């Protein structure tokens, strides 16, 4: 198992590039999920504001 | 058609002449930037001769970026740009006239000053000649492509920096062939091929850039 | 005339109709990405043989080349959607272009990063002014310019159309930039995959790389769909259809 990680002496380079790519390609979906949650929260806030206005105007 | 071109050109040139200091700032920026490099890199003539084309060309590129600010900003501010959008004449022609006036004011001084600065770098005489020709072909292309960026970022906060971020990647071929032509001539390879490419880039941006800038102006002024 | 067979594709040009479809596409492409990535990585490390010249180091090709291809391809698609949005004035197409830009920039960055990490053992330095790496760097700047321009304009309509102009001007310039940089200096190995000609790569290496490319494809589609849904939510937050959808919990 150890020599697998050794990558024939290229460990730094192979794992450097695969690692960075993995981090980036996991981080992007997470950021997107965050953005989606924020967008949904904003819509809900707007809906609450609209409902309150209707109640207060009745 | 040519009538409108002439009137816009005359108008812009007179406006530019009234604020002569703007004219000078671009030129002085160019001179200062070119003169800084020997101080940074050292007085050793061989290296200076080597880097001369690149330094002069990059400085010309940055100076033209700096000058782009004045292309539409003044007219946008006092509303004459709206009037220009409403004229029956094709907007691309008006924009082309403005870019041409802008080039005469900010590009030509660079072209005339460049050989003088080349002497600082001990460039050979035919090197200086090709530098002059390449800048003569290159600076209008820079103004044309820069006009697209200026039109896109009209009235935006932080527009100055944004223009360079948008425009510099697009001007890289001009830089490559411009600096390459001088370097090829100096090293004896002959820079004609590069100059042809510069001419081709110039013709292409002459045709496409005013149309793109006009479209960008319409969008910025909705 | 019974036109039930003829699916009116244009109905998907309205965000309300497109939103649920984007959700399905997002779901499926995420699943495909996960599966293909797993298989691809397994192939890259355990099946593909050791390269006679570059030893194990060459395995970086399995992410470097797909990322480079994707970065160029996404720019062209982005410019295409931007042009459609500009010409037909369809808001959704412009949203699609804005949704693609960050992923394209990410792909360009990955291509640069893995190119540098691959260049270090093979050519001895982290950054080499080689033609392809340089054009990739310029492509990365073009992406940054597009994103910076769109984010610095507040009015979404103007941002879409200004971005469209920049993307179209950019896509016209890409071949010019590529060939002027190629002409300026070329150090990079010749194209390992010659279109048509016999490619100089061993079969399993080639299939692994193509599989990884499809995985990167699915990944880009998944992120683009997810981002375009968020953009729709952000821009259409005041509309009744969005609020109904959120109320029913179907968003």
Coordinates of C-alpha atoms in Angstrom, one line a residue:
Chain A
X1 CA 0.0 0.0 0.0
X2 CA 2.8 2.3 0.8
X3 CA 4.4 2.1 -2.6
X4 CA 1.1 3.0 -4.1
X5 CA 1.2 6.3 -2.3
X6 CA 4.8 6.7 -3.3
X7 CA 3.7 6.8 -7.0
X8 CA 7.2 5.8 -8.2
X9 CA 8.8 8.9 -6.7
X10 CA 6.2 11.3 -8.2
X11 CA 4.0 11.3 -5.0
X12 CA 4.1 15.1 -4.5
X13 CA 3.2 15.9 -8.0
X14 CA 0.5 13.2 -8.6
X15 CA -1.2 13.7 -5.2
X16 CA -0.6 17.5 -5.4
X17 CA -2.6 17.7 -8.6
X18 CA -5.3 15.0 -7.8
X19 CA -5.6 16.4 -4.3
X20 CA -6.1 20.0 -5.4
X21 CA -8.6 18.9 -8.0
X22 CA -10.5 16.9 -5.5
X23 CA -10.7 19.7 -3.0
X24 CA -11.9 22.2 -5.7
X25 CA -14.4 19.8 -7.2
X26 CA -15.9 19.1 -3.8
X27 CA -15.8 22.7 -2.6
X28 CA -17.7 24.1 -5.6
X29 CA -20.8 21.9 -5.0
X30 CA -20.7 22.8 -1.3
X31 CA -20.6 26.5 -2.1
X32 CA -23.4 26.1 -4.6
X33 CA -25.5 24.3 -1.9
X34 CA -24.9 27.3 0.4
X35 CA -25.9 29.7 -2.3
X36 CA -29.1 27.8 -2.9
X37 CA -30.0 27.7 0.8
X38 CA -29.4 31.5 1.0
X39 CA -31.6 32.1 -2.1
X40 CA -34.4 30.0 -0.7
X41 CA -34.2 31.7 2.7
X42 CA -34.5 35.1 1.0
X43 CA -37.6 34.0 -0.9
X44 CA -39.2 32.8 2.4
X45 CA -38.3 36.1 4.1
X46 CA -40.1 37.9 1.2
X47 CA -43.1 35.7 1.6
X48 CA -43.3 36.4 5.3
X49 CA -43.1 40.1 4.7
X50 CA -45.9 39.9 2.1
X51 CA -48.1 37.8 4.5
X52 CA -47.5 40.3 7.3
X53 CA -48.4 43.2 5.0
X54 CA -51.7 41.5 4.0
X55 CA -52.6 40.8 7.6
X56 CA -51.8 44.4 8.7
X57 CA -53.8 45.9 5.7
X58 CA -57.0 43.8 6.6
Chain B
X1 CA -21.6 59.8 -44.0
X2 CA -18.1 61.3 -44.3
X3 CA -19.6 64.6 -43.2
X4 CA -20.6 63.2 -39.8
X5 CA -17.2 61.5 -39.4
X6 CA -15.5 64.8 -40.0
X7 CA -17.6 66.8 -37.6
X8 CA -17.3 64.3 -34.8
X9 CA -13.5 64.1 -35.4
X10 CA -13.2 67.9 -35.4
X11 CA -15.3 68.2 -32.3
X12 CA -13.3 65.6 -30.3
X13 CA -10.0 67.0 -31.4
X14 CA -10.9 70.6 -30.3
X15 CA -12.2 69.2 -27.0
X16 CA -9.0 67.3 -26.5
X17 CA -6.9 70.3 -27.4
X18 CA -8.7 72.4 -24.8
X19 CA -7.6 70.0 -22.1
X20 CA -4.0 69.6 -23.2
X21 CA -2.9 68.3 -19.9
X22 CA -4.7 65.0 -20.4
X23 CA -2.7 64.7 -23.6
X24 CA 0.5 65.1 -21.8
X25 CA -0.3 62.7 -18.9
X26 CA -0.4 59.7 -21.2
X27 CA 2.8 60.7 -22.9
X28 CA 4.6 61.3 -19.6
X29 CA 3.4 58.0 -18.2
X30 CA 4.8 56.3 -21.2
X31 CA 8.2 58.0 -20.9
X32 CA 8.4 57.4 -17.2
X33 CA 7.6 53.7 -17.4
X34 CA 10.1 53.1 -20.1
X35 CA 12.8 55.0 -18.2
X36 CA 12.1 53.1 -15.0
X37 CA 13.2 49.7 -16.4
X38 CA 16.9 50.5 -16.7
X39 CA 16.9 51.7 -13.1
X40 CA 15.4 48.4 -12.1
X41 CA 17.3 46.1 -14.3
X42 CA 20.7 47.8 -14.3
X43 CA 22.7 49.9 -16.8
X44 CA 24.2 46.9 -18.6
X45 CA 23.7 47.7 -22.3
X46 CA 23.4 44.1 -23.6
X47 CA 20.5 43.2 -21.4
X48 CA 18.8 46.6 -22.1
X49 CA 19.1 46.1 -25.8
X50 CA 17.6 42.7 -25.3
X51 CA 14.5 43.9 -23.4
X52 CA 14.0 47.1 -25.3
X53 CA 11.2 46.0 -27.6
X54 CA 9.2 44.3 -24.9
X55 CA 9.5 47.2 -22.4
X56 CA 8.5 49.9 -25.0
X57 CA 5.6 47.8 -26.2
X58 CA 4.3 46.9 -22.7
X59 CA 4.6 50.6 -21.7
X60 CA 2.6 51.6 -24.8
X61 CA 0.0 49.1 -24.0
X62 CA -0.4 50.4 -20.4
X63 CA -0.4 54.0 -21.6
X64 CA -3.2 53.3 -24.0
X65 CA -5.2 51.5 -21.2
X66 CA -4.7 54.6 -19.1
X67 CA -6.0 56.9 -21.8
X68 CA -9.2 54.9 -22.4
X69 CA -10.9 56.5 -19.5
X70 CA -11.4 59.7 -21.5
X71 CA -12.9 58.0 -24.5
X72 CA -16.6 58.0 -23.5
X73 CA -16.7 59.2 -19.9
X74 CA -17.0 63.0 -20.6
X75 CA -19.8 62.6 -23.2
X76 CA -21.5 60.1 -21.0
X77 CA -21.5 62.5 -18.0
X78 CA -23.0 65.5 -19.8
X79 CA -25.5 63.5 -21.9
X80 CA -24.1 64.2 -25.3
X81 CA -23.6 60.4 -25.7
X82 CA -27.4 60.0 -25.5
X83 CA -27.8 62.5 -28.3
X84 CA -25.3 60.5 -30.3
X85 CA -27.3 57.3 -29.8
X86 CA -30.3 59.1 -31.2
X87 CA -28.8 60.4 -34.4
X88 CA -29.9 58.7 -37.7
X89 CA -26.2 58.1 -38.7
X90 CA -24.9 54.7 -37.9
X91 CA -23.5 54.7 -34.3
X92 CA -20.5 52.6 -35.4
X93 CA -19.4 55.5 -37.6
X94 CA -19.7 58.0 -34.7
X95 CA -17.8 55.6 -32.4
X96 CA -15.1 55.1 -35.1
X97 CA -14.7 58.8 -35.4
X98 CA -14.3 59.1 -31.6
X99 CA -11.8 56.3 -31.5
X100 CA -9.8 57.8 -34.3
X101 CA -9.7 61.2 -32.6
X102 CA -8.7 59.4 -29.3
X103 CA -5.9 57.6 -31.2
X104 CA -4.6 60.8 -32.7
X105 CA -4.5 62.4 -29.3
X106 CA -3.1 59.6 -27.2
X107 CA -1.6 57.0 -29.7
X108 CA 0.4 59.2 -32.1
X109 CA 2.4 60.9 -29.4
X110 CA 3.5 57.5 -28.2
X111 CA 4.6 56.5 -31.7
X112 CA 6.6 59.7 -32.2
X113 CA 8.2 59.4 -28.8
X114 CA 9.1 55.7 -29.0
X115 CA 12.2 56.0 -31.2
X116 CA 13.6 58.6 -28.9
X117 CA 13.2 56.3 -25.9
X118 CA 14.6 53.4 -28.0
X119 CA 17.9 55.4 -28.0
X120 CA 18.0 55.0 -24.2
X121 CA 18.2 51.3 -24.8
X122 CA 20.8 51.7 -27.6
X123 CA 18.5 50.1 -30.2
X124 CA 20.0 49.9 -33.7
X125 CA 18.6 52.3 -36.3
X126 CA 16.6 49.8 -38.3
X127 CA 15.4 48.5 -34.9
X128 CA 14.0 51.9 -34.1
X129 CA 12.5 52.1 -37.6
X130 CA 10.6 48.9 -37.1
X131 CA 9.6 50.0 -33.6
X132 CA 8.1 53.1 -35.1
X133 CA 6.2 51.1 -37.8
X134 CA 5.0 48.4 -35.4
X135 CA 3.7 51.0 -33.0
X136 CA 2.1 52.9 -35.8
X137 CA 0.2 49.7 -36.8
X138 CA -0.3 48.5 -33.2
X139 CA -1.6 51.6 -31.2
X140 CA -4.8 52.0 -33.3
X141 CA -5.6 48.4 -32.7
X142 CA -5.1 48.9 -29.0
X143 CA -7.4 52.0 -29.0
X144 CA -10.0 50.0 -31.0
X145 CA -10.1 47.0 -28.7
X146 CA -9.8 49.3 -25.7
X147 CA -12.9 51.2 -26.9
X148 CA -15.0 48.0 -26.5
X149 CA -13.8 47.7 -22.9
X150 CA -14.4 51.4 -22.3
X151 CA -18.0 51.1 -23.7
X152 CA -18.8 48.0 -21.6
X153 CA -17.6 49.5 -18.4
X154 CA -19.2 53.0 -18.9
X155 CA -20.2 54.6 -15.6
X156 CA -19.3 51.6 -13.5
X157 CA -17.5 52.1 -10.2
X158 CA -13.9 50.9 -10.4
X159 CA -14.3 51.0 -14.2
X160 CA -10.6 52.0 -14.8
X161 CA -9.2 48.8 -13.4
X162 CA -12.0 46.7 -14.9
X163 CA -11.2 48.0 -18.4
X164 CA -7.6 46.7 -18.2
X165 CA -8.8 43.3 -16.8
X166 CA -11.2 43.0 -19.8
X167 CA -9.0 44.4 -22.5
X168 CA -5.4 43.3 -21.7
X169 CA -6.0 39.6 -22.5
X170 CA -7.5 40.6 -25.9
X171 CA -4.5 42.8 -26.8
X172 CA -1.9 40.0 -26.2
X173 CA -1.6 39.1 -29.9
X174 CA -0.8 42.7 -30.7
X175 CA 1.9 42.7 -28.0
X176 CA 3.4 39.5 -29.3
X177 CA 3.7 40.5 -32.9
X178 CA 4.6 44.1 -32.0
X179 CA 7.5 43.3 -29.7
X180 CA 8.3 40.3 -31.9
X181 CA 8.8 42.4 -35.0
X182 CA 11.4 44.6 -33.4
X183 CA 13.2 41.7 -31.8
X184 CA 13.2 39.8 -35.1
X185 CA 14.6 42.8 -37.0
X186 CA 17.3 43.4 -34.5
X187 CA 18.3 39.7 -34.5
X188 CA 18.5 39.8 -38.3
X189 CA 15.6 37.5 -38.9
X190 CA 13.6 40.3 -40.5
X191 CA 10.3 41.5 -38.9
X192 CA 8.1 41.8 -42.0
X193 CA 6.0 38.7 -41.2
X194 CA 5.2 40.2 -37.8
X195 CA 4.3 43.6 -39.4
X196 CA 1.9 41.8 -41.8
X197 CA 0.2 40.1 -38.8
X198 CA 0.0 43.5 -37.0
X199 CA -1.6 44.9 -40.2
X200 CA -4.1 42.0 -40.3
X201 CA -5.0 42.5 -36.6
X202 CA -5.4 46.3 -37.3
X203 CA -7.8 45.7 -40.3
X204 CA -9.8 43.1 -38.3
X205 CA -10.3 45.4 -35.4
X206 CA -11.0 48.4 -37.7
X207 CA -14.0 46.4 -39.1
X208 CA -15.3 44.7 -35.9
X209 CA -14.4 46.9 -33.0
X210 CA -16.6 50.0 -33.8
X211 CA -19.6 47.7 -34.3
X212 CA -19.0 45.9 -31.0
X213 CA -18.4 49.2 -29.2
X214 CA -21.6 50.7 -30.6
X215 CA -23.5 47.7 -29.4
X216 CA -21.9 48.0 -26.0
X217 CA -22.7 51.7 -25.8
X218 CA -26.4 51.0 -26.5
X219 CA -26.4 48.5 -23.7
X220 CA -24.6 50.8 -21.3
X221 CA -27.0 53.6 -22.0
X222 CA -30.4 51.8 -21.7
Chain C
X1 CA -53.5 18.5 -36.7
X2 CA -52.6 16.5 -33.7
X3 CA -49.2 17.9 -32.6
X4 CA -48.9 16.1 -29.2
X5 CA -45.9 14.3 -30.7
X6 CA -44.3 17.6 -31.4
X7 CA -42.9 18.7 -27.9
X8 CA -42.8 22.4 -27.8
X9 CA -39.2 22.9 -26.7
X10 CA -39.7 26.6 -26.5
X11 CA -41.7 26.2 -23.3
X12 CA -38.5 25.5 -21.6
X13 CA -37.2 28.9 -22.4
X14 CA -39.3 30.3 -19.5
X15 CA -37.6 30.0 -16.2
X16 CA -40.8 28.6 -14.5
X17 CA -40.9 25.6 -16.9
X18 CA -37.1 25.1 -17.0
X19 CA -36.6 25.1 -13.2
X20 CA -38.0 21.6 -12.5
X21 CA -36.3 20.2 -15.6
X22 CA -32.9 21.7 -14.4
X23 CA -33.5 19.9 -11.1
X24 CA -33.9 16.6 -12.8
X25 CA -30.8 17.1 -15.0
X26 CA -28.8 18.2 -11.9
X27 CA -29.8 15.0 -10.1
X28 CA -29.0 12.7 -13.0
X29 CA -25.7 14.4 -13.9
X30 CA -24.6 14.3 -10.2
X31 CA -25.2 10.6 -10.1
X32 CA -23.4 10.0 -13.4
X33 CA -20.5 12.2 -12.2
X34 CA -20.1 10.2 -9.0
X35 CA -20.1 6.8 -10.9
X36 CA -17.8 7.9 -13.7
X37 CA -15.4 9.6 -11.4
X38 CA -15.1 6.5 -9.2
X39 CA -14.6 4.2 -12.2
X40 CA -12.2 6.7 -13.9
X41 CA -10.1 7.1 -10.8
X42 CA -9.9 3.4 -10.3
X43 CA -8.8 3.0 -14.0
X44 CA -6.3 5.9 -13.7
X45 CA -4.5 4.4 -10.8
X46 CA -4.8 0.7 -11.0
X47 CA -5.5 -0.3 -14.6
X48 CA -3.6 2.2 -16.8
X49 CA 0.0 0.8 -17.1
X50 CA 3.1 2.7 -16.1
X51 CA 4.4 5.0 -18.8
X52 CA 7.8 3.9 -20.1
X53 CA 9.2 7.4 -20.0
X54 CA 7.4 9.3 -17.3
X55 CA 6.7 6.5 -14.9
X56 CA 3.8 7.1 -12.6
X57 CA 4.0 10.9 -13.0
X58 CA 2.0 10.8 -16.3
X59 CA -1.2 9.9 -14.4
X60 CA -1.8 13.6 -14.0
X61 CA -2.8 13.6 -17.6
X62 CA -6.1 12.0 -16.6
X63 CA -7.3 15.2 -15.0
X64 CA -5.1 17.8 -16.8
X65 CA -6.3 17.1 -20.3
X66 CA -10.1 16.8 -19.4
X67 CA -9.9 20.0 -17.4
X68 CA -8.1 21.8 -20.2
X69 CA -10.7 20.6 -22.8
X70 CA -13.6 21.5 -20.5
X71 CA -12.2 25.0 -19.9
X72 CA -12.1 25.7 -23.6
X73 CA -15.4 24.0 -24.4
X74 CA -17.3 25.7 -21.6
X75 CA -16.1 29.1 -22.8
X76 CA -17.5 28.4 -26.3
X77 CA -20.8 27.1 -24.9
X78 CA -20.9 30.2 -22.5
X79 CA -20.4 32.5 -25.5
X80 CA -23.1 30.6 -27.4
X81 CA -25.7 31.0 -24.7
X82 CA -24.7 34.6 -24.2
X83 CA -25.1 35.3 -27.9
X84 CA -28.6 33.6 -27.9
X85 CA -29.5 35.6 -24.8
X86 CA -28.4 38.8 -26.5
X87 CA -30.1 38.1 -29.9
X88 CA -33.3 36.6 -28.7
X89 CA -33.5 38.5 -25.5
X90 CA -34.2 35.4 -23.6
X91 CA -33.3 35.9 -19.9
X92 CA -32.7 32.2 -19.3
X93 CA -30.0 31.9 -21.9
X94 CA -28.0 34.7 -20.3
X95 CA -28.6 33.1 -16.9
X96 CA -27.1 29.9 -18.4
X97 CA -24.0 31.9 -19.5
X98 CA -23.5 33.4 -16.1
X99 CA -24.0 29.9 -14.5
X100 CA -21.3 28.4 -16.7
X101 CA -18.6 31.0 -16.2
X102 CA -17.4 30.1 -12.7
X103 CA -17.2 26.4 -13.5
X104 CA -15.2 27.3 -16.7
X105 CA -12.8 29.4 -14.6
X106 CA -12.4 26.5 -12.2
X107 CA -11.6 24.1 -15.0
X108 CA -9.0 26.6 -16.4
X109 CA -7.5 26.9 -12.9
X110 CA -7.3 23.1 -12.5
X111 CA -5.7 22.8 -15.9
X112 CA -3.1 25.4 -14.9
X113 CA -2.5 23.8 -11.5
X114 CA -2.1 20.3 -12.8
X115 CA -0.1 21.5 -15.8
X116 CA 2.4 23.1 -13.4
X117 CA 2.5 20.1 -11.1
X118 CA 3.1 17.9 -14.2
X119 CA 5.6 20.3 -15.7
X120 CA 7.8 20.3 -12.5
X121 CA 9.0 16.6 -12.8
X122 CA 9.0 16.6 -16.6
X123 CA 10.5 19.9 -17.5
X124 CA 12.1 20.9 -14.2
X125 CA 10.2 24.1 -13.4
X126 CA 6.8 24.9 -11.9
X127 CA 5.8 27.3 -14.6
X128 CA 6.9 27.0 -18.2
X129 CA 6.0 29.7 -20.8
X130 CA 4.8 27.0 -23.1
X131 CA 2.2 27.8 -25.7
X132 CA -0.7 25.8 -24.3
X133 CA -0.1 26.7 -20.7
X134 CA 0.1 30.4 -21.7
X135 CA -3.1 30.3 -23.7
X136 CA -4.8 28.5 -20.8
X137 CA -3.6 31.3 -18.5
X138 CA -5.0 33.9 -20.9
X139 CA -8.3 31.9 -21.1
X140 CA -8.4 32.1 -17.3
X141 CA -8.0 35.9 -17.5
X142 CA -10.9 36.0 -20.0
X143 CA -13.1 34.1 -17.6
X144 CA -12.1 36.4 -14.7
X145 CA -12.9 39.4 -16.9
X146 CA -16.4 38.1 -17.7
X147 CA -17.2 37.3 -14.1
X148 CA -15.7 40.7 -12.9
X149 CA -17.7 42.6 -15.5
X150 CA -21.0 40.8 -14.6
X151 CA -20.6 41.2 -10.9
X152 CA -19.7 44.9 -11.1
X153 CA -23.0 45.8 -12.9
X154 CA -26.0 45.9 -10.6
X155 CA -28.8 45.8 -13.1
X156 CA -29.1 42.1 -14.2
X157 CA -30.3 42.9 -17.7
X158 CA -27.4 45.2 -18.4
X159 CA -25.0 42.7 -16.8
X160 CA -26.3 39.9 -19.1
X161 CA -26.0 41.9 -22.3
X162 CA -22.6 43.5 -21.4
X163 CA -21.2 40.0 -20.5
X164 CA -22.6 38.7 -23.8
X165 CA -20.7 41.3 -25.8
X166 CA -17.5 40.5 -23.9
X167 CA -18.0 36.7 -24.3
X168 CA -18.6 37.1 -28.1
X169 CA -15.5 39.4 -28.5
X170 CA -13.6 36.9 -26.4
X171 CA -14.6 33.8 -28.4
X172 CA -13.6 35.6 -31.6
X173 CA -10.2 36.3 -30.1
X174 CA -9.5 32.8 -28.7
X175 CA -8.2 31.3 -31.9
X176 CA -6.1 34.4 -32.6
X177 CA -4.6 34.3 -29.1
X178 CA -4.0 30.6 -29.3
X179 CA -2.2 30.8 -32.6
X180 CA -0.2 33.9 -31.8
X181 CA 1.0 32.2 -28.5
X182 CA 1.6 28.9 -30.4
X183 CA 3.6 30.8 -32.9
X184 CA 5.4 32.8 -30.2
X185 CA 6.8 29.7 -28.5
X186 CA 6.1 26.1 -28.5
X187 CA 7.6 23.7 -26.0
X188 CA 4.6 21.5 -25.4
X189 CA 4.6 18.0 -26.7
X190 CA 2.8 17.5 -30.0
X191 CA -0.9 16.7 -29.7
X192 CA -0.9 13.2 -28.1
X193 CA -4.4 12.7 -29.6
X194 CA -4.1 13.5 -33.2
X195 CA -7.7 13.8 -34.5
X196 CA -8.0 11.1 -37.2
X197 CA -4.4 9.9 -37.0
X198 CA -3.3 7.0 -34.8
X199 CA -2.8 8.7 -31.3
X200 CA 0.5 7.9 -29.7
X201 CA -1.1 6.8 -26.5
X202 CA -1.6 3.2 -25.3
X203 CA -5.3 2.1 -25.6
X204 CA -6.2 1.8 -21.9
X205 CA -4.6 5.2 -21.2
X206 CA -6.7 6.7 -23.9
X207 CA -10.0 5.1 -22.8
X208 CA -9.3 6.1 -19.2
X209 CA -8.7 9.7 -20.2
X210 CA -11.9 9.8 -22.4
X211 CA -13.9 8.3 -19.5
X212 CA -12.5 11.0 -17.2
X213 CA -13.5 13.6 -19.8
X214 CA -17.1 12.4 -19.8
X215 CA -17.0 12.5 -16.0
X216 CA -15.8 16.1 -16.1
X217 CA -18.5 16.8 -18.6
X218 CA -21.2 15.5 -16.3
X219 CA -19.6 17.4 -13.4
X220 CA -19.8 20.7 -15.4
X221 CA -23.4 20.1 -16.3
X222 CA -24.3 19.3 -12.7
X223 CA -22.7 22.5 -11.3
X224 CA -24.1 24.6 -14.2
X225 CA -27.7 23.3 -13.5
X226 CA -27.4 23.9 -9.8
X227 CA -26.0 27.4 -10.2
X228 CA -28.6 28.3 -12.9
X229 CA -31.4 27.2 -10.4
X230 CA -29.9 29.5 -7.7
X231 CA -29.7 32.4 -10.2
X232 CA -33.4 31.8 -11.1
X233 CA -34.3 31.8 -7.5
X234 CA -32.3 35.0 -6.8
X235 CA -33.7 36.9 -9.8
X236 CA -37.2 35.7 -9.7
X237 CA -37.7 35.9 -6.0
X238 CA -40.5 38.3 -6.2
X239 CA -42.6 36.3 -8.7
X240 CA -45.6 34.4 -7.5
X241 CA -44.5 31.1 -9.2
X242 CA -41.3 31.0 -7.2
X243 CA -43.1 31.8 -4.0
X244 CA -45.8 29.2 -4.7
X245 CA -43.1 26.7 -5.4
X246 CA -41.3 27.4 -2.2
X247 CA -44.6 27.3 -0.3
X248 CA -45.3 23.8 -1.7
X249 CA -41.7 22.9 -0.8
X250 CA -40.9 21.9 -4.4
X251 CA -38.1 24.4 -4.9

